[in-house]
mmCIF file of C-alpha atoms and ligand atoms in Angstrom:
data_model
loop_
_atom_site.group_PDB
_atom_site.id
_atom_site.type_symbol
_atom_site.label_atom_id
_atom_site.label_comp_id
_atom_site.label_asym_id
_atom_site.label_seq_id
_atom_site.Cartn_x
_atom_site.Cartn_y
_atom_site.Cartn_z
ATOM 1 C CA UNK A 52 116.640 104.788 123.803
ATOM 2 C CA UNK A 53 115.826 101.360 123.783
ATOM 3 C CA UNK A 54 117.923 98.785 124.756
ATOM 4 C CA UNK A 55 118.243 96.374 122.081
ATOM 5 C CA UNK A 56 120.166 93.639 124.666
ATOM 6 C CA UNK A 57 116.602 93.795 126.852
ATOM 7 C CA UNK A 58 114.353 93.178 123.810
ATOM 8 C CA UNK A 59 116.506 91.045 121.853
ATOM 9 C CA UNK A 60 116.416 88.726 125.414
ATOM 10 C CA UNK A 61 112.804 88.131 125.220
ATOM 11 C CA UNK A 62 113.223 85.682 122.807
ATOM 12 C CA UNK A 63 116.117 83.535 123.806
ATOM 13 C CA UNK A 64 115.106 80.461 125.879
ATOM 14 C CA UNK A 65 118.719 79.597 127.024
ATOM 15 C CA UNK A 66 121.907 81.632 126.956
ATOM 16 C CA UNK A 67 122.369 84.846 127.109
ATOM 17 C CA UNK A 68 122.413 87.701 123.990
ATOM 18 C CA UNK A 69 125.754 88.864 123.552
ATOM 19 C CA UNK A 70 125.908 91.185 120.737
ATOM 20 C CA UNK A 71 122.211 92.865 118.404
ATOM 21 C CA UNK A 72 123.916 94.333 114.903
ATOM 22 C CA UNK A 73 122.522 96.457 112.536
ATOM 23 C CA UNK A 74 121.908 94.158 109.653
ATOM 24 C CA UNK A 75 120.219 94.691 106.065
ATOM 25 C CA UNK A 76 119.522 97.601 104.315
ATOM 26 C CA UNK A 77 115.998 97.856 104.744
ATOM 27 C CA UNK A 78 114.096 101.196 103.791
ATOM 28 C CA UNK A 79 111.416 100.340 106.580
ATOM 29 C CA UNK A 80 112.169 98.391 109.342
ATOM 30 C CA UNK A 81 114.785 98.377 111.547
ATOM 31 C CA UNK A 82 116.573 94.447 111.519
ATOM 32 C CA UNK A 83 119.423 93.668 114.012
ATOM 33 C CA UNK A 84 121.490 90.155 114.148
ATOM 34 C CA UNK A 85 121.760 88.885 117.359
ATOM 35 C CA UNK A 86 123.753 86.477 118.839
ATOM 36 C CA UNK A 87 123.547 84.433 121.987
ATOM 37 C CA UNK A 88 125.718 82.694 123.914
ATOM 38 C CA UNK A 89 123.854 79.238 123.561
ATOM 39 C CA UNK A 90 122.540 77.557 120.424
ATOM 40 C CA UNK A 91 118.441 78.048 120.443
ATOM 41 C CA UNK A 92 117.289 74.305 120.939
ATOM 42 C CA UNK A 93 114.640 74.745 118.516
ATOM 43 C CA UNK A 94 116.131 76.649 115.842
ATOM 44 C CA UNK A 95 119.747 75.337 115.752
ATOM 45 C CA UNK A 96 121.893 78.327 115.273
ATOM 46 C CA UNK A 97 123.158 80.898 117.844
ATOM 47 C CA UNK A 98 122.049 83.677 115.562
ATOM 48 C CA UNK A 99 118.824 84.953 115.016
ATOM 49 C CA UNK A 100 116.725 88.331 113.315
ATOM 50 C CA UNK A 101 115.284 90.703 115.251
ATOM 51 C CA UNK A 102 112.777 93.604 113.891
ATOM 52 C CA UNK A 103 110.958 96.498 115.127
ATOM 53 C CA UNK A 104 108.228 96.598 112.617
ATOM 54 C CA UNK A 105 107.449 100.529 111.309
ATOM 55 C CA UNK A 106 104.352 101.356 112.405
ATOM 56 C CA UNK A 107 103.689 104.068 110.749
ATOM 57 C CA UNK A 108 103.447 102.168 107.899
ATOM 58 C CA UNK A 109 101.818 98.912 109.423
ATOM 59 C CA UNK A 110 99.218 99.957 111.067
ATOM 60 C CA UNK A 111 97.700 96.819 112.457
ATOM 61 C CA UNK A 112 101.748 94.329 112.609
ATOM 62 C CA UNK A 113 100.007 91.648 114.695
ATOM 63 C CA UNK A 114 98.542 90.578 111.201
ATOM 64 C CA UNK A 115 101.865 89.773 109.645
ATOM 65 C CA UNK A 116 102.758 87.248 112.356
ATOM 66 C CA UNK A 117 99.094 86.031 111.882
ATOM 67 C CA UNK A 118 100.037 85.861 107.978
ATOM 68 C CA UNK A 119 103.022 84.369 108.231
ATOM 69 C CA UNK A 120 102.601 81.790 110.895
ATOM 70 C CA UNK A 121 99.248 80.712 107.938
ATOM 71 C CA UNK A 122 101.610 81.372 104.358
ATOM 72 C CA UNK A 123 104.433 79.067 105.645
ATOM 73 C CA UNK A 124 102.706 76.152 106.991
ATOM 74 C CA UNK A 125 101.142 75.877 103.798
ATOM 75 C CA UNK A 126 104.367 76.209 102.092
ATOM 76 C CA UNK A 127 105.391 73.409 104.800
ATOM 77 C CA UNK A 128 102.413 71.443 103.586
ATOM 78 C CA UNK A 129 103.088 71.885 99.634
ATOM 79 C CA UNK A 130 106.626 71.229 99.929
ATOM 80 C CA UNK A 131 105.590 68.104 101.726
ATOM 81 C CA UNK A 132 103.547 66.848 99.159
ATOM 82 C CA UNK A 133 105.268 67.698 95.823
ATOM 83 C CA UNK A 134 107.918 65.431 94.312
ATOM 84 C CA UNK A 135 110.298 69.078 93.858
ATOM 85 C CA UNK A 136 113.998 68.123 92.972
ATOM 86 C CA UNK A 137 115.522 67.143 96.719
ATOM 87 C CA UNK A 138 119.115 68.059 96.397
ATOM 88 C CA UNK A 139 117.918 71.352 95.763
ATOM 89 C CA UNK A 140 117.829 73.443 99.233
ATOM 90 C CA UNK A 141 114.672 75.573 99.961
ATOM 91 C CA UNK A 142 113.707 77.379 103.216
ATOM 92 C CA UNK A 143 111.315 79.879 104.950
ATOM 93 C CA UNK A 144 112.125 81.393 107.503
ATOM 94 C CA UNK A 145 110.114 80.781 110.471
ATOM 95 C CA UNK A 146 109.260 83.004 113.914
ATOM 96 C CA UNK A 147 110.649 82.905 116.817
ATOM 97 C CA UNK A 148 108.149 83.069 119.832
ATOM 98 C CA UNK A 149 109.145 84.866 122.953
ATOM 99 C CA UNK A 150 109.433 83.142 126.652
ATOM 100 C CA UNK A 151 105.584 84.061 126.641
ATOM 101 C CA UNK A 152 105.735 81.967 123.931
ATOM 102 C CA UNK A 153 103.991 84.760 121.895
ATOM 103 C CA UNK A 154 104.691 85.859 118.456
ATOM 104 C CA UNK A 155 105.394 89.212 119.168
ATOM 105 C CA UNK A 156 106.986 91.813 121.907
ATOM 106 C CA UNK A 157 105.655 94.454 122.394
ATOM 107 C CA UNK A 158 108.347 97.159 124.453
ATOM 108 C CA UNK A 159 107.090 99.956 126.524
ATOM 109 C CA UNK A 160 107.383 103.138 124.231
ATOM 110 C CA UNK A 161 105.260 100.600 122.526
ATOM 111 C CA UNK A 162 107.862 99.479 119.840
ATOM 112 C CA UNK A 163 106.655 96.347 118.128
ATOM 113 C CA UNK A 164 108.902 93.673 117.983
ATOM 114 C CA UNK A 165 109.499 90.213 115.866
ATOM 115 C CA UNK A 166 112.158 87.456 115.741
ATOM 116 C CA UNK A 167 112.443 85.258 113.082
ATOM 117 C CA UNK A 168 115.271 81.980 112.281
ATOM 118 C CA UNK A 169 118.318 83.788 110.086
ATOM 119 C CA UNK A 170 118.386 81.605 107.279
ATOM 120 C CA UNK A 171 122.699 80.199 107.400
ATOM 121 C CA UNK A 172 125.489 79.354 104.847
ATOM 122 C CA UNK A 173 123.432 81.870 102.652
ATOM 123 C CA UNK A 174 123.431 85.631 102.049
ATOM 124 C CA UNK A 175 121.590 88.528 99.922
ATOM 125 C CA UNK A 176 123.341 90.805 97.745
ATOM 126 C CA UNK A 177 122.537 94.243 96.717
ATOM 127 C CA UNK A 178 122.686 94.419 93.254
ATOM 128 C CA UNK A 179 122.983 91.506 90.654
ATOM 129 C CA UNK A 180 126.015 89.848 89.613
ATOM 130 C CA UNK A 181 125.575 87.799 86.601
ATOM 131 C CA UNK A 182 122.939 85.287 84.892
ATOM 132 C CA UNK A 183 122.419 83.175 86.636
ATOM 133 C CA UNK A 184 122.555 85.373 90.155
ATOM 134 C CA UNK A 185 119.577 86.287 88.144
ATOM 135 C CA UNK A 186 117.786 83.022 86.605
ATOM 136 C CA UNK A 187 117.567 82.164 90.502
ATOM 137 C CA UNK A 188 116.188 85.125 91.773
ATOM 138 C CA UNK A 189 113.211 84.643 89.617
ATOM 139 C CA UNK A 190 113.215 80.895 90.382
ATOM 140 C CA UNK A 191 113.420 82.313 94.388
ATOM 141 C CA UNK A 192 109.918 83.810 93.093
ATOM 142 C CA UNK A 193 108.255 81.773 90.944
ATOM 143 C CA UNK A 194 108.814 78.757 93.729
ATOM 144 C CA UNK A 195 107.353 81.255 96.654
ATOM 145 C CA UNK A 196 104.313 81.488 94.057
ATOM 146 C CA UNK A 197 103.987 77.691 93.024
ATOM 147 C CA UNK A 198 104.524 77.001 96.404
ATOM 148 C CA UNK A 199 101.248 79.958 98.008
ATOM 149 C CA UNK A 200 99.744 79.145 94.180
ATOM 150 C CA UNK A 201 96.407 76.435 95.912
ATOM 151 C CA UNK A 202 96.819 78.850 99.198
ATOM 152 C CA UNK A 203 92.808 80.750 99.286
ATOM 153 C CA UNK A 204 94.239 84.128 99.041
ATOM 154 C CA UNK A 205 91.143 84.962 101.322
ATOM 155 C CA UNK A 206 92.398 83.428 104.186
ATOM 156 C CA UNK A 207 95.821 86.423 104.506
ATOM 157 C CA UNK A 208 94.776 89.131 106.157
ATOM 158 C CA UNK A 209 95.629 93.010 104.432
ATOM 159 C CA UNK A 210 98.721 93.648 106.315
ATOM 160 C CA UNK A 211 99.712 97.309 103.956
ATOM 161 C CA UNK A 212 96.068 98.320 102.433
ATOM 162 C CA UNK A 213 96.318 100.162 98.924
ATOM 163 C CA UNK A 214 100.224 98.703 98.680
ATOM 164 C CA UNK A 215 101.080 98.390 95.024
ATOM 165 C CA UNK A 216 97.227 99.693 93.839
ATOM 166 C CA UNK A 217 99.049 102.296 91.565
ATOM 167 C CA UNK A 218 95.967 104.512 91.116
ATOM 168 C CA UNK A 219 96.063 105.106 95.016
ATOM 169 C CA UNK A 220 99.861 106.335 95.075
ATOM 170 C CA UNK A 221 98.627 108.586 92.491
ATOM 171 C CA UNK A 222 95.772 110.014 93.918
ATOM 172 C CA UNK A 223 98.149 110.516 97.556
ATOM 173 C CA UNK A 224 100.570 112.168 94.842
ATOM 174 C CA UNK A 225 98.219 114.721 93.912
ATOM 175 C CA UNK A 226 97.382 115.046 97.902
ATOM 176 C CA UNK A 227 100.972 116.018 98.325
ATOM 177 C CA UNK A 228 101.513 117.772 95.294
ATOM 178 C CA UNK A 229 98.278 120.425 96.053
ATOM 179 C CA UNK A 230 100.226 121.040 99.435
ATOM 180 C CA UNK A 231 103.749 121.436 97.916
ATOM 181 C CA UNK A 232 105.424 124.454 98.798
ATOM 182 C CA UNK A 233 107.979 126.105 96.141
ATOM 183 C CA UNK A 234 111.576 123.490 96.085
ATOM 184 C CA UNK A 235 114.725 124.817 97.238
ATOM 185 C CA UNK A 236 116.406 126.614 94.091
ATOM 186 C CA UNK A 237 118.511 123.539 93.487
ATOM 187 C CA UNK A 238 115.952 120.691 92.929
ATOM 188 C CA UNK A 239 113.350 122.802 90.932
ATOM 189 C CA UNK A 240 114.606 121.350 87.413
ATOM 190 C CA UNK A 241 114.657 117.910 88.793
ATOM 191 C CA UNK A 242 111.120 118.366 90.334
ATOM 192 C CA UNK A 243 109.695 119.633 86.969
ATOM 193 C CA UNK A 244 111.738 116.668 85.478
ATOM 194 C CA UNK A 245 109.249 114.056 87.744
ATOM 195 C CA UNK A 246 105.920 116.494 87.482
ATOM 196 C CA UNK A 247 106.464 116.213 83.896
ATOM 197 C CA UNK A 248 107.249 112.593 83.524
ATOM 198 C CA UNK A 249 104.335 111.377 85.519
ATOM 199 C CA UNK A 250 101.864 113.561 83.421
ATOM 200 C CA UNK A 251 102.798 111.710 81.133
ATOM 201 C CA UNK A 252 102.309 108.210 82.245
ATOM 202 C CA UNK A 253 99.260 108.783 84.402
ATOM 203 C CA UNK A 254 96.796 106.821 81.897
ATOM 204 C CA UNK A 255 99.273 103.714 82.780
ATOM 205 C CA UNK A 256 98.263 103.538 86.450
ATOM 206 C CA UNK A 257 95.041 101.757 86.446
ATOM 207 C CA UNK A 258 96.232 98.920 83.938
ATOM 208 C CA UNK A 259 96.977 96.175 86.387
ATOM 209 C CA UNK A 260 93.655 96.806 88.634
ATOM 210 C CA UNK A 261 91.565 97.381 85.567
ATOM 211 C CA UNK A 262 92.904 94.128 84.470
ATOM 212 C CA UNK A 263 91.673 92.561 87.671
ATOM 213 C CA UNK A 264 88.352 94.271 87.724
ATOM 214 C CA UNK A 265 87.981 92.554 84.031
ATOM 215 C CA UNK A 266 88.486 89.153 85.186
ATOM 216 C CA UNK A 267 91.612 88.303 83.795
ATOM 217 C CA UNK A 268 93.917 88.467 86.454
ATOM 218 C CA UNK A 269 93.090 86.872 89.107
ATOM 219 C CA UNK A 270 93.927 87.533 93.073
ATOM 220 C CA UNK A 271 96.971 85.535 94.744
ATOM 221 C CA UNK A 272 98.937 85.050 97.237
ATOM 222 C CA UNK A 273 101.774 88.077 96.766
ATOM 223 C CA UNK A 274 105.246 88.443 98.241
ATOM 224 C CA UNK A 275 105.264 92.288 97.776
ATOM 225 C CA UNK A 276 108.849 92.802 97.536
ATOM 226 C CA UNK A 277 110.769 90.549 96.130
ATOM 227 C CA UNK A 278 113.363 92.916 94.875
ATOM 228 C CA UNK A 279 117.593 91.559 94.394
ATOM 229 C CA UNK A 280 117.727 92.019 98.074
ATOM 230 C CA UNK A 281 115.259 89.782 99.881
ATOM 231 C CA UNK A 282 116.972 86.481 97.825
ATOM 232 C CA UNK A 283 118.818 85.016 99.768
ATOM 233 C CA UNK A 284 121.860 83.116 97.869
ATOM 234 C CA UNK A 285 123.621 80.055 99.192
ATOM 235 C CA UNK A 286 127.123 80.401 99.752
ATOM 236 C CA UNK A 287 128.497 77.485 98.282
ATOM 237 C CA UNK A 288 125.891 76.445 94.913
ATOM 238 C CA UNK A 289 125.009 79.647 94.021
ATOM 239 C CA UNK A 290 121.276 79.074 94.041
ATOM 240 C CA UNK A 291 118.712 80.641 95.536
ATOM 241 C CA UNK A 292 117.151 78.947 98.944
ATOM 242 C CA UNK A 293 114.874 81.911 99.644
ATOM 243 C CA UNK A 294 112.751 84.585 99.021
ATOM 244 C CA UNK A 295 112.719 86.802 102.870
ATOM 245 C CA UNK A 296 111.356 89.784 103.562
ATOM 246 C CA UNK A 297 107.797 88.271 104.463
ATOM 247 C CA UNK A 298 105.532 91.330 106.141
ATOM 248 C CA UNK A 299 104.234 91.854 102.525
ATOM 249 C CA UNK A 300 102.895 89.098 101.400
ATOM 250 C CA UNK A 301 99.179 89.062 101.463
ATOM 251 C CA UNK A 302 96.142 88.585 99.185
ATOM 252 C CA UNK A 303 97.819 91.255 95.337
ATOM 253 C CA UNK A 304 98.457 90.257 92.198
ATOM 254 C CA UNK A 305 101.513 87.947 91.510
ATOM 255 C CA UNK A 306 102.169 90.587 88.429
ATOM 256 C CA UNK A 307 103.074 93.156 91.537
ATOM 257 C CA UNK A 308 106.014 90.861 92.210
ATOM 258 C CA UNK A 309 106.809 89.911 88.508
ATOM 259 C CA UNK A 310 107.316 93.474 87.995
ATOM 260 C CA UNK A 311 109.010 94.310 91.091
ATOM 261 C CA UNK A 312 111.948 91.367 90.542
ATOM 262 C CA UNK A 313 112.504 92.670 87.421
ATOM 263 C CA UNK A 314 112.960 96.500 87.673
ATOM 264 C CA UNK A 315 114.693 95.775 90.866
ATOM 265 C CA UNK A 316 117.426 92.479 89.487
ATOM 266 C CA UNK A 317 117.259 94.176 85.803
ATOM 267 C CA UNK A 318 119.244 97.449 86.897
ATOM 268 C CA UNK A 319 122.594 96.650 87.967
ATOM 269 C CA UNK A 320 123.462 99.494 88.773
ATOM 270 C CA UNK A 321 121.101 98.770 91.796
ATOM 271 C CA UNK A 322 118.683 101.223 92.524
ATOM 272 C CA UNK A 323 120.528 103.597 95.278
ATOM 273 C CA UNK A 324 123.311 104.615 92.251
ATOM 274 C CA UNK A 325 123.425 108.449 91.752
ATOM 275 C CA UNK A 326 124.258 108.002 88.426
ATOM 276 C CA UNK A 327 122.267 107.932 86.075
ATOM 277 C CA UNK A 328 124.002 106.947 83.235
ATOM 278 C CA UNK A 329 124.403 103.372 85.119
ATOM 279 C CA UNK A 330 121.246 102.491 84.767
ATOM 280 C CA UNK A 331 119.432 100.611 81.896
ATOM 281 C CA UNK A 332 117.174 97.801 82.055
ATOM 282 C CA UNK A 333 119.280 94.780 80.978
ATOM 283 C CA UNK A 334 117.848 92.026 78.177
ATOM 284 C CA UNK A 335 119.351 89.064 79.664
ATOM 285 C CA UNK A 336 118.578 89.340 83.325
ATOM 286 C CA UNK A 337 115.436 89.832 82.112
ATOM 287 C CA UNK A 338 115.687 86.730 79.787
ATOM 288 C CA UNK A 339 117.159 84.921 82.414
ATOM 289 C CA UNK A 340 114.427 85.910 85.214
ATOM 290 C CA UNK A 341 111.657 84.826 83.048
ATOM 291 C CA UNK A 342 113.611 81.616 82.418
ATOM 292 C CA UNK A 343 113.921 81.148 86.436
ATOM 293 C CA UNK A 344 110.414 82.587 87.136
ATOM 294 C CA UNK A 345 108.539 80.383 84.459
ATOM 295 C CA UNK A 346 110.242 77.017 85.100
ATOM 296 C CA UNK A 347 108.070 76.875 88.519
ATOM 297 C CA UNK A 348 105.165 79.517 87.652
ATOM 298 C CA UNK A 349 104.385 77.690 84.536
ATOM 299 C CA UNK A 350 102.274 75.706 86.415
ATOM 300 C CA UNK A 351 99.588 78.025 87.643
ATOM 301 C CA UNK A 352 100.134 80.611 84.399
ATOM 302 C CA UNK A 353 96.784 81.755 82.173
ATOM 303 C CA UNK A 354 97.142 83.108 78.790
ATOM 304 C CA UNK A 355 96.811 86.688 80.078
ATOM 305 C CA UNK A 356 99.309 86.224 82.614
ATOM 306 C CA UNK A 357 101.748 86.207 79.868
ATOM 307 C CA UNK A 358 99.985 89.119 78.282
ATOM 308 C CA UNK A 359 100.359 91.368 80.941
ATOM 309 C CA UNK A 360 103.703 90.927 81.576
ATOM 310 C CA UNK A 361 106.080 93.960 79.689
ATOM 311 C CA UNK A 362 102.473 95.892 81.550
ATOM 312 C CA UNK A 363 103.638 94.912 84.533
ATOM 313 C CA UNK A 364 107.310 95.172 84.796
ATOM 314 C CA UNK A 365 106.592 99.057 83.350
ATOM 315 C CA UNK A 366 103.770 99.829 86.133
ATOM 316 C CA UNK A 367 106.125 98.616 88.454
ATOM 317 C CA UNK A 368 109.221 100.441 88.405
ATOM 318 C CA UNK A 369 107.107 103.433 87.399
ATOM 319 C CA UNK A 370 104.875 102.754 90.791
ATOM 320 C CA UNK A 371 108.028 102.938 92.967
ATOM 321 C CA UNK A 372 109.963 106.268 90.807
ATOM 322 C CA UNK A 373 106.258 107.615 91.742
ATOM 323 C CA UNK A 374 106.165 106.386 95.120
ATOM 324 C CA UNK A 375 109.982 107.682 96.047
ATOM 325 C CA UNK A 376 108.811 110.865 94.327
ATOM 326 C CA UNK A 377 105.798 111.862 96.751
ATOM 327 C CA UNK A 378 108.264 111.167 99.326
ATOM 328 C CA UNK A 379 110.723 113.532 98.813
ATOM 329 C CA UNK A 380 107.932 115.969 97.964
ATOM 330 C CA UNK A 381 106.317 114.899 101.093
ATOM 331 C CA UNK A 382 109.401 115.443 103.601
ATOM 332 C CA UNK A 383 110.395 112.256 103.654
ATOM 333 C CA UNK A 384 107.694 110.897 105.995
ATOM 334 C CA UNK A 385 107.490 107.160 104.841
ATOM 335 C CA UNK A 386 111.004 105.598 103.386
ATOM 336 C CA UNK A 387 114.078 106.228 105.536
ATOM 337 C CA UNK A 388 116.749 108.769 104.595
ATOM 338 C CA UNK A 389 120.236 109.301 104.028
ATOM 339 C CA UNK A 390 119.995 113.091 103.316
ATOM 340 C CA UNK A 391 117.333 115.428 102.205
ATOM 341 C CA UNK A 392 117.618 114.296 98.506
ATOM 342 C CA UNK A 393 117.758 110.560 98.833
ATOM 343 C CA UNK A 394 114.159 109.930 97.853
ATOM 344 C CA UNK A 395 114.236 112.251 94.696
ATOM 345 C CA UNK A 396 117.184 110.593 93.337
ATOM 346 C CA UNK A 397 115.839 107.218 94.508
ATOM 347 C CA UNK A 398 112.811 108.399 92.547
ATOM 348 C CA UNK A 399 114.938 109.671 89.071
ATOM 349 C CA UNK A 400 116.402 106.635 88.966
ATOM 350 C CA UNK A 401 113.094 104.601 88.646
ATOM 351 C CA UNK A 402 111.990 107.046 86.041
ATOM 352 C CA UNK A 403 114.892 106.799 83.892
ATOM 353 C CA UNK A 404 114.407 102.779 84.298
ATOM 354 C CA UNK A 405 111.153 103.595 83.093
ATOM 355 C CA UNK A 406 112.634 105.311 80.113
ATOM 356 C CA UNK A 407 114.560 102.070 79.446
ATOM 357 C CA UNK A 408 112.213 99.611 79.758
ATOM 358 C CA UNK A 409 110.036 101.577 76.983
ATOM 359 C CA UNK A 410 112.880 102.317 74.819
ATOM 360 C CA UNK A 411 113.717 98.853 75.236
ATOM 361 C CA UNK A 412 109.476 97.267 74.981
ATOM 362 C CA UNK A 413 109.513 96.058 71.289
ATOM 363 C CA UNK A 414 113.287 94.024 72.826
ATOM 364 C CA UNK A 415 111.105 92.817 76.072
ATOM 365 C CA UNK A 416 108.059 91.941 74.333
ATOM 366 C CA UNK A 417 110.401 90.056 71.888
ATOM 367 C CA UNK A 418 111.793 87.522 75.319
ATOM 368 C CA UNK A 419 108.283 87.415 76.627
ATOM 369 C CA UNK A 420 107.128 85.928 73.220
ATOM 370 C CA UNK A 421 109.533 83.550 73.469
ATOM 371 C CA UNK A 422 109.051 81.811 76.655
ATOM 372 C CA UNK A 423 105.559 82.245 76.411
ATOM 373 C CA UNK A 424 103.144 79.105 75.337
ATOM 374 C CA UNK A 425 101.848 78.946 71.419
ATOM 375 C CA UNK A 426 104.599 80.527 70.253
ATOM 376 C CA UNK A 427 107.115 77.428 70.014
ATOM 377 C CA UNK A 428 108.264 78.161 67.176
ATOM 378 C CA UNK A 429 110.057 81.156 68.546
ATOM 379 C CA UNK A 430 110.915 78.701 71.733
ATOM 380 C CA UNK A 431 115.055 78.520 72.475
HETATM 381 C C1 GN1 B 730 110.997 99.478 100.430
HETATM 382 O O1 GN1 B 730 111.192 97.957 103.764
HETATM 383 P P1 GN1 B 730 111.948 97.615 102.095
HETATM 384 O O2 GN1 B 730 113.073 97.495 101.371
HETATM 385 O O3 GN1 B 730 112.610 96.490 102.549
HETATM 386 C C2 GN1 B 730 108.835 98.578 100.559
HETATM 387 C C3 GN1 B 730 109.517 98.141 98.917
HETATM 388 C C4 GN1 B 730 109.819 99.144 97.788
HETATM 389 C C5 GN1 B 730 111.455 99.194 98.332
HETATM 390 C C6 GN1 B 730 112.013 99.715 97.637
HETATM 391 C C7 GN1 B 730 106.421 97.979 102.654
HETATM 392 O O4 GN1 B 730 110.908 97.460 101.143
HETATM 393 O O5 GN1 B 730 107.741 98.485 99.016
HETATM 394 O O6 GN1 B 730 110.401 98.168 96.735
HETATM 395 O O7 GN1 B 730 111.699 99.608 99.960
HETATM 396 N N1 GN1 B 730 108.064 98.413 100.847
HETATM 397 C C8 GN1 B 730 107.728 99.086 101.539
HETATM 398 O O8 GN1 B 730 113.921 99.974 98.372
HETATM 399 O O9 GN1 B 730 106.807 100.130 101.418
HETATM 400 MG MG1 MG B 731 110.612 95.005 102.487
#
């Protein structure tokens, strides 16, 4: 068993580790909150976040740290240069080096560890609480995209090849399906539903990569995982202060992020519910998120960027459902699962959400039209 105290101590320059506790609800990495007897001089805090990177998913974890250095430095400069509202708090987690000055530490079993600062007086939530929370979540993503919009994505490494490339997930799904043995009796109906669901939507898988190939959507810096649990909300003001979980920041389409943020934040039941009748795509939350997002992103958004918003919302919900479904069929090898059908349940939630997004397509497009320039007549 890993000696967590010893791992944590590698990142502590003064004082002793007094507690290491499990932290957050990530599906991929292992995350801990570390408490130290004395505050760190550089970070002014006696707590920090310790993570073991899942090397089955991230094959070259050191690239994560290289990227993090590059884009956090860039964002700091971008913030210093803009005349942004100084009363608004906005922070980014920083890398805490080891006592030897390295950005990560590898244990004797090959485990890859890194530490980052904890942003105090703020927390994340597993589900959206209200329209203000939704607007702030959209703002946080827009703020991140705006602050990185001038960064040449070619300067960032690809920490996770194929991430959000839906046609690749589909190819993998086909392979897994070809090797599939018949499911247990109790899962037959759900699996048949899932398979039919995917068949009916295969043709949407390439919509965003095609738009990129046609030069309509540009490669930029993406966050990769802007779900509701990764938006930090200030305890006192209710405003977003950071977007965390920066392992998947890499070159990509901002539309992957927008789709992911909306599929996560517009479903108040959350992605872990087992009551499918509670899964909805809430239009008021959608409007609030897009308002918050565009309050920052309108600065760099182009007409095709607006035109592909609906596509991205539908596609990324479908993609996550497909990823969960594939992982269930493959025996839960990617996402952590607390029980054998956990990833099947998660897939069904996303598929239900896709049906909602499709059923409400006209209304969602009407919201998008209202927030798009050129449609000033209907603007609120
Ligand atoms: C994973 O590990 P976590 O919970 O931050 C996944 C995301 C999914 C998310 C769904 C690297 O994120 O793509 O949207 O689960 N991250 C990776 O909850 O695959
Ligand atoms: Mg993540």
